[in-house]
Amino acid sequence: MSTTTPPITPPSSPHSPSSSGGGGGEVNYINATKGIKSWMFTVDHKRIGLMYMVGVMSAYGLGGLFAILLRSELWNPEPSFIGGAEAGTTEAMNNAWDFYNQAFTLHGAVMVFLFIIPAIPAILGNMVLPIMLGAKDVAFPRLNLLSFYFWVLGGLFFVWVLSKGIINSFYPGMIEIWGPGGLETGWTFYTPYSTTTQNSAVVAATFGAFILGFSSILTGLNFIATVHMLRPKGMGWFQLPLFLWALYATAIIQILATPVLAITLLLLIAEKTLGVGIFNPALGGDAVLYQHFFWFYSHPAVYIMILPALGIISEVVSVHSRKSIFGYKFIAISSLAIAFLGFLVWGHHMFTSGQSALTNAVFSLITFFVAVPSAIKTFNWIATMYKGDIRITTPFIYILFTIGLFTIGGLTGLFLGCLSTDIHFHDTYFVVAHFHYVMMGSTLFAFLAGVYHWFPKMFGKMYNVFWSNLGGIIAFIGFQLAFFIQFIAGSQGMPRRYASYPEHFEFYHQVSTVGAYTMGAGMIIVLLTWIVALRTGKKAPANPWGGNTLEWHTTSPPPTANFHAEPTAEEPYDYSGWKYVSPEEGWVQRTPEEREAARQQLGTGH
Amino acid sequence: MHVLSTLAQIGSGNLGMPPQASTYAADIDWTYAFTFWSCTVAFVIIMVAMIWFIWKYRHRPGYVQQGAPAHSTSLELFWSIIPTIIFLVIFYYGFTGFVDMATVPDYAYEIRVKSRKWSWDFVYPNGAVSSHLVVPKDTPVRLVLSSDDVIHSLFIPAFRTKKDVVPGRFNWTWFQAIANAPIRTEGVSADDKLLDKELGLDYFDLYCTEYCGTNHSMMRARVYVREPSVFQEWVTKQADILGTMPPAEGGKYLYTAKGCKQCHTVDGGAGNGPTWKDMFGYKQPLVGGGSVLADENYIRESILNPGAKLHEGYSNIMSSMQGNITEDEITAIIEYMKTLSDKGPKPMEAWPDAAETPAAAVE
């Protein structure tokens, strides 16, 4: 339970949210206490969520900057952008390629460890999970703050590695003093490259990832305990909002898989610093063993990244279609099925590594089974829209993009699960395109949809719909430009992680680079709409979308204790109790008679 | 032009895949096409349904929402089972195709592939070595792969062949080439034309596809498909390639063929290793102080045991060439380095035994 005292507010009934609103004279979690200490030592899950938001979005900006840099370098086959000035000399070329290798490594590492994994659970999960449960906070509020500081500490290791690299490139003399900086192993840290490279930053970076793992584990632990212990009376497992099912399944993966990554990275550090032979054949180790350990975590980690996104799709599709989610149980159970099967497919990253044909066949088969629950979810979302009363709002538009990108990402995964075609596509741009569609396209757009969905609740402000939609549309077009053509480049055989490439791939790369710039422009618009909304946005109503999960039953933004009076469990996707009044008032509760009438009218369809 | 050729490639029969130059390529492309069209149909169904529903059931004045069931077990089973069946069919074709790729014919011609940062050596049964892969047409070829340092991966898009090259173990793969590559006209520098005056410009690309450091993207080679008789002629000659040219010229050939070029320049330019320009006969500063005269023995030692006397300003990243280089080849490189140094003695004009022959004839 929360250790902070709920602020004393006039007891407004949770069932008359029209009487309340954000800002103004209302006391809410943002203005309840003031001063930097009230944030740094807060145990309020909402404030922790906001602090994560600042940190994680900064990491996203950094990762995005690297993406722009590396796409610029790939504009033409020769070193073109960095260090290419003294063109032609071996030194200039090596510098350019080292720079490119560091840029793609840090792009990947920052995006995976600091952005995608924490984005939805740590920001939106922290923000709404306890409120959706009608709880005052997560089960272990102090642990929640600790996991935030673990995230910060882990992030600092990456900032350190990065700054060393930048400073070294300006003052090469510093290399003599503190060794090389930057990181050029790829975010996967494959051995024996990572343990034999002269670059000492490998230890700092892997240790950073190790610490970030603890942040992830503690958040997962907290969410599991919260979902188990703090559900309100009357909320059985099958009244749990689907976003929470998704976060719950994610949390299970986090606490089961992340320790394996921690062990693997420790073994890597042991080999690198103590010379213990584990992965390096020259020391008697096995190079492929590392890949098994690494993917035993990192494949489930793919589902840590995507499952929360799928949860957001389920929420947003249902609320904005004004219709109960279709096939609730199938969606809920498919989250658990994905979490379970996700542990059994790691070998599909190693079809070309020389593992036995039988092993390959088994992993390929299980990989196809993990595709089934994803297909089920997609069909259920479409069926939810059938006979809905669809409001084409900003979150809904972003969710349509998400569904489109997830469908392409999921379907192209079939080419990679399929043994004979994967041999050709493995480690080409086809794979790059595929995982960007799934991890970046789907997760990022779902995250943005989630932010736009809960923005009024989080900040009590509304945003400019036109610019928010425009930013999303530009980012979506940029994304398609940047990545769709990479499927074609990949099928032509363009290998990934190439600083330089044969000339006949130039066209694909230039289209892709234009797409990356376009997407960057769209993302800047999106971020600006948030900032402008925070400063000058209109006051948000308590329930701008007519959602029925419990966070819409409290004020926007909520008080520190989340509710003014203890809420009771609701059927999360029954919208008959709400009617739309006006943009300022949002949706308000119907009287029981009105609600009965609405049910009667909808009941005719049965 | 690029746009047109790209569209032409995508529109051509094999959906953007490279030319089919191996026996199993067609089967893989068939599986690819089957999966592609299944996915396209699924994608169109999903998108059309989604957009249609959004249009038809959009909120608008006068629209009254009708009720609809929140679940339907039979419908949900239907769209669980149908995709599962399609997935299993794709798995089946992928699996059978893979079994073909994994089963080497007994009588395959064997080529050893040695790799290191950042070059390939292809070693043929008669001892011939080349830095580009030359294979006989219509003959099963088994590649036995090994790495001296980190993981590499051998990828020939036209053959649909890929296999990681893992240090500490042998991996293998096989293919049977059925077509030669078209002659390149674009994307070939003047340098390349000179290098391949004998092999020509009709080659397929071979890439390293496992990230291996600075010059990973330059760890490329060429694949030449030759009629078996032409191949036999080439491989016989290649086995004694040094014997066909003076030692210094042979050293120049090895400079490229052995991958020395990846790190050492011959014009004084910087690289990952010291330049060979004006190295022979000069004192070289060493890491940790002191210096050593770059004579025949220092160069020999540095090739076989690169870390023994490390040149100042460079790190110990070169793999030992022990086992990958013969005494004659070391001699040839030394002779070549002599030609690059103003302090170098005049290099041998011919191999010692060849030089003795005229003398013997005089006797």
mmCIF file of N, CA, C and O in Angstrom, chain B residues 65-91:
data_model
loop_
_atom_site.group_PDB
_atom_site.id
_atom_site.type_symbol
_atom_site.label_atom_id
_atom_site.label_comp_id
_atom_site.label_asym_id
_atom_site.label_seq_id
_atom_site.Cartn_x
_atom_site.Cartn_y
_atom_site.Cartn_z
ATOM 1 N N GLN B 65 -25.969 2.303 -33.258
ATOM 2 C CA GLN B 65 -25.210 1.064 -33.094
ATOM 3 C C GLN B 65 -26.143 -0.096 -32.790
ATOM 4 O O GLN B 65 -27.062 0.026 -31.978
ATOM 5 N N GLN B 66 -25.921 -1.194 -33.472
ATOM 6 C CA GLN B 66 -26.680 -2.419 -33.185
ATOM 7 C C GLN B 66 -25.806 -3.331 -32.328
ATOM 8 O O GLN B 66 -24.582 -3.233 -32.353
ATOM 9 N N GLY B 67 -26.442 -4.193 -31.587
ATOM 10 C CA GLY B 67 -25.674 -5.114 -30.761
ATOM 11 C C GLY B 67 -24.987 -6.177 -31.603
ATOM 12 O O GLY B 67 -25.374 -6.451 -32.730
ATOM 13 N N ALA B 68 -23.908 -6.737 -31.075
ATOM 14 C CA ALA B 68 -23.214 -7.841 -31.739
ATOM 15 C C ALA B 68 -22.614 -8.719 -30.660
ATOM 16 O O ALA B 68 -22.285 -8.229 -29.579
ATOM 17 N N PRO B 69 -22.497 -10.007 -30.915
ATOM 18 C CA PRO B 69 -21.964 -10.900 -29.872
ATOM 19 C C PRO B 69 -20.523 -10.545 -29.525
ATOM 20 O O PRO B 69 -19.780 -10.051 -30.364
ATOM 21 N N ALA B 70 -20.144 -10.783 -28.264
ATOM 22 C CA ALA B 70 -18.802 -10.465 -27.808
ATOM 23 C C ALA B 70 -17.851 -11.645 -27.954
ATOM 24 O O ALA B 70 -16.670 -11.522 -27.698
ATOM 25 N N HIS B 71 -18.397 -12.767 -28.324
ATOM 26 C CA HIS B 71 -17.495 -13.877 -28.664
ATOM 27 C C HIS B 71 -18.271 -14.926 -29.427
ATOM 28 O O HIS B 71 -19.508 -14.931 -29.447
ATOM 29 N N SER B 72 -17.538 -15.767 -30.108
ATOM 30 C CA SER B 72 -18.152 -16.857 -30.839
ATOM 31 C C SER B 72 -17.117 -17.959 -30.928
ATOM 32 O O SER B 72 -16.126 -17.838 -31.626
ATOM 33 N N THR B 73 -17.339 -18.997 -30.143
ATOM 34 C CA THR B 73 -16.314 -20.034 -30.048
ATOM 35 C C THR B 73 -16.026 -20.660 -31.406
ATOM 36 O O THR B 73 -14.869 -20.884 -31.762
ATOM 37 N N SER B 74 -17.087 -20.894 -32.183
ATOM 38 C CA SER B 74 -16.839 -21.569 -33.457
ATOM 39 C C SER B 74 -16.029 -20.676 -34.397
ATOM 40 O O SER B 74 -15.093 -21.127 -35.058
ATOM 41 N N LEU B 75 -16.373 -19.360 -34.405
ATOM 42 C CA LEU B 75 -15.623 -18.440 -35.255
ATOM 43 C C LEU B 75 -14.163 -18.373 -34.812
ATOM 44 O O LEU B 75 -13.234 -18.409 -35.635
ATOM 45 N N GLU B 76 -13.961 -18.302 -33.488
ATOM 46 C CA GLU B 76 -12.590 -18.186 -32.994
ATOM 47 C C GLU B 76 -11.794 -19.462 -33.245
ATOM 48 O O GLU B 76 -10.604 -19.401 -33.562
ATOM 49 N N LEU B 77 -12.448 -20.605 -33.131
ATOM 50 C CA LEU B 77 -11.744 -21.848 -33.456
ATOM 51 C C LEU B 77 -11.399 -21.866 -34.939
ATOM 52 O O LEU B 77 -10.305 -22.271 -35.339
ATOM 53 N N PHE B 78 -12.330 -21.359 -35.753
ATOM 54 C CA PHE B 78 -12.105 -21.324 -37.192
ATOM 55 C C PHE B 78 -10.839 -20.538 -37.509
ATOM 56 O O PHE B 78 -9.945 -21.023 -38.210
ATOM 57 N N TRP B 79 -10.741 -19.306 -36.923
ATOM 58 C CA TRP B 79 -9.553 -18.539 -37.292
ATOM 59 C C TRP B 79 -8.340 -18.858 -36.437
ATOM 60 O O TRP B 79 -7.316 -18.217 -36.549
ATOM 61 N N SER B 80 -8.451 -19.848 -35.560
ATOM 62 C CA SER B 80 -7.247 -20.403 -34.946
ATOM 63 C C SER B 80 -6.724 -21.574 -35.770
ATOM 64 O O SER B 80 -5.518 -21.740 -35.948
ATOM 65 N N ILE B 81 -7.675 -22.388 -36.256
ATOM 66 C CA ILE B 81 -7.271 -23.636 -36.897
ATOM 67 C C ILE B 81 -6.777 -23.403 -38.326
ATOM 68 O O ILE B 81 -5.757 -23.967 -38.735
ATOM 69 N N ILE B 82 -7.471 -22.524 -39.068
ATOM 70 C CA ILE B 82 -7.058 -22.285 -40.457
ATOM 71 C C ILE B 82 -5.619 -21.756 -40.539
ATOM 72 O O ILE B 82 -4.792 -22.320 -41.273
ATOM 73 N N PRO B 83 -5.262 -20.694 -39.760
ATOM 74 C CA PRO B 83 -3.865 -20.262 -39.812
ATOM 75 C C PRO B 83 -2.896 -21.367 -39.393
ATOM 76 O O PRO B 83 -1.823 -21.509 -39.985
ATOM 77 N N THR B 84 -3.293 -22.162 -38.381
ATOM 78 C CA THR B 84 -2.395 -23.227 -37.933
ATOM 79 C C THR B 84 -2.089 -24.184 -39.080
ATOM 80 O O THR B 84 -0.931 -24.588 -39.270
ATOM 81 N N ILE B 85 -3.121 -24.527 -39.857
ATOM 82 C CA ILE B 85 -2.904 -25.456 -40.971
ATOM 83 C C ILE B 85 -1.956 -24.827 -42.002
ATOM 84 O O ILE B 85 -0.997 -25.461 -42.463
ATOM 85 N N ILE B 86 -2.211 -23.550 -42.325
ATOM 86 C CA ILE B 86 -1.329 -22.882 -43.302
ATOM 87 C C ILE B 86 0.107 -22.824 -42.779
ATOM 88 O O ILE B 86 1.069 -23.093 -43.501
ATOM 89 N N PHE B 87 0.243 -22.504 -41.483
ATOM 90 C CA PHE B 87 1.587 -22.451 -40.890
ATOM 91 C C PHE B 87 2.289 -23.801 -41.009
ATOM 92 O O PHE B 87 3.479 -23.875 -41.314
ATOM 93 N N LEU B 88 1.514 -24.874 -40.763
ATOM 94 C CA LEU B 88 2.149 -26.197 -40.817
ATOM 95 C C LEU B 88 2.579 -26.549 -42.234
ATOM 96 O O LEU B 88 3.605 -27.198 -42.438
ATOM 97 N N VAL B 89 1.790 -26.089 -43.213
ATOM 98 C CA VAL B 89 2.181 -26.344 -44.608
ATOM 99 C C VAL B 89 3.486 -25.608 -44.917
ATOM 100 O O VAL B 89 4.423 -26.178 -45.496
ATOM 101 N N ILE B 90 3.571 -24.340 -44.480
ATOM 102 C CA ILE B 90 4.808 -23.577 -44.712
ATOM 103 C C ILE B 90 5.974 -24.263 -44.008
ATOM 104 O O ILE B 90 7.060 -24.425 -44.572
ATOM 105 N N PHE B 91 5.727 -24.689 -42.765
ATOM 106 C CA PHE B 91 6.794 -25.390 -42.038
ATOM 107 C C PHE B 91 7.262 -26.604 -42.826
ATOM 108 O O PHE B 91 8.459 -26.845 -42.982
#
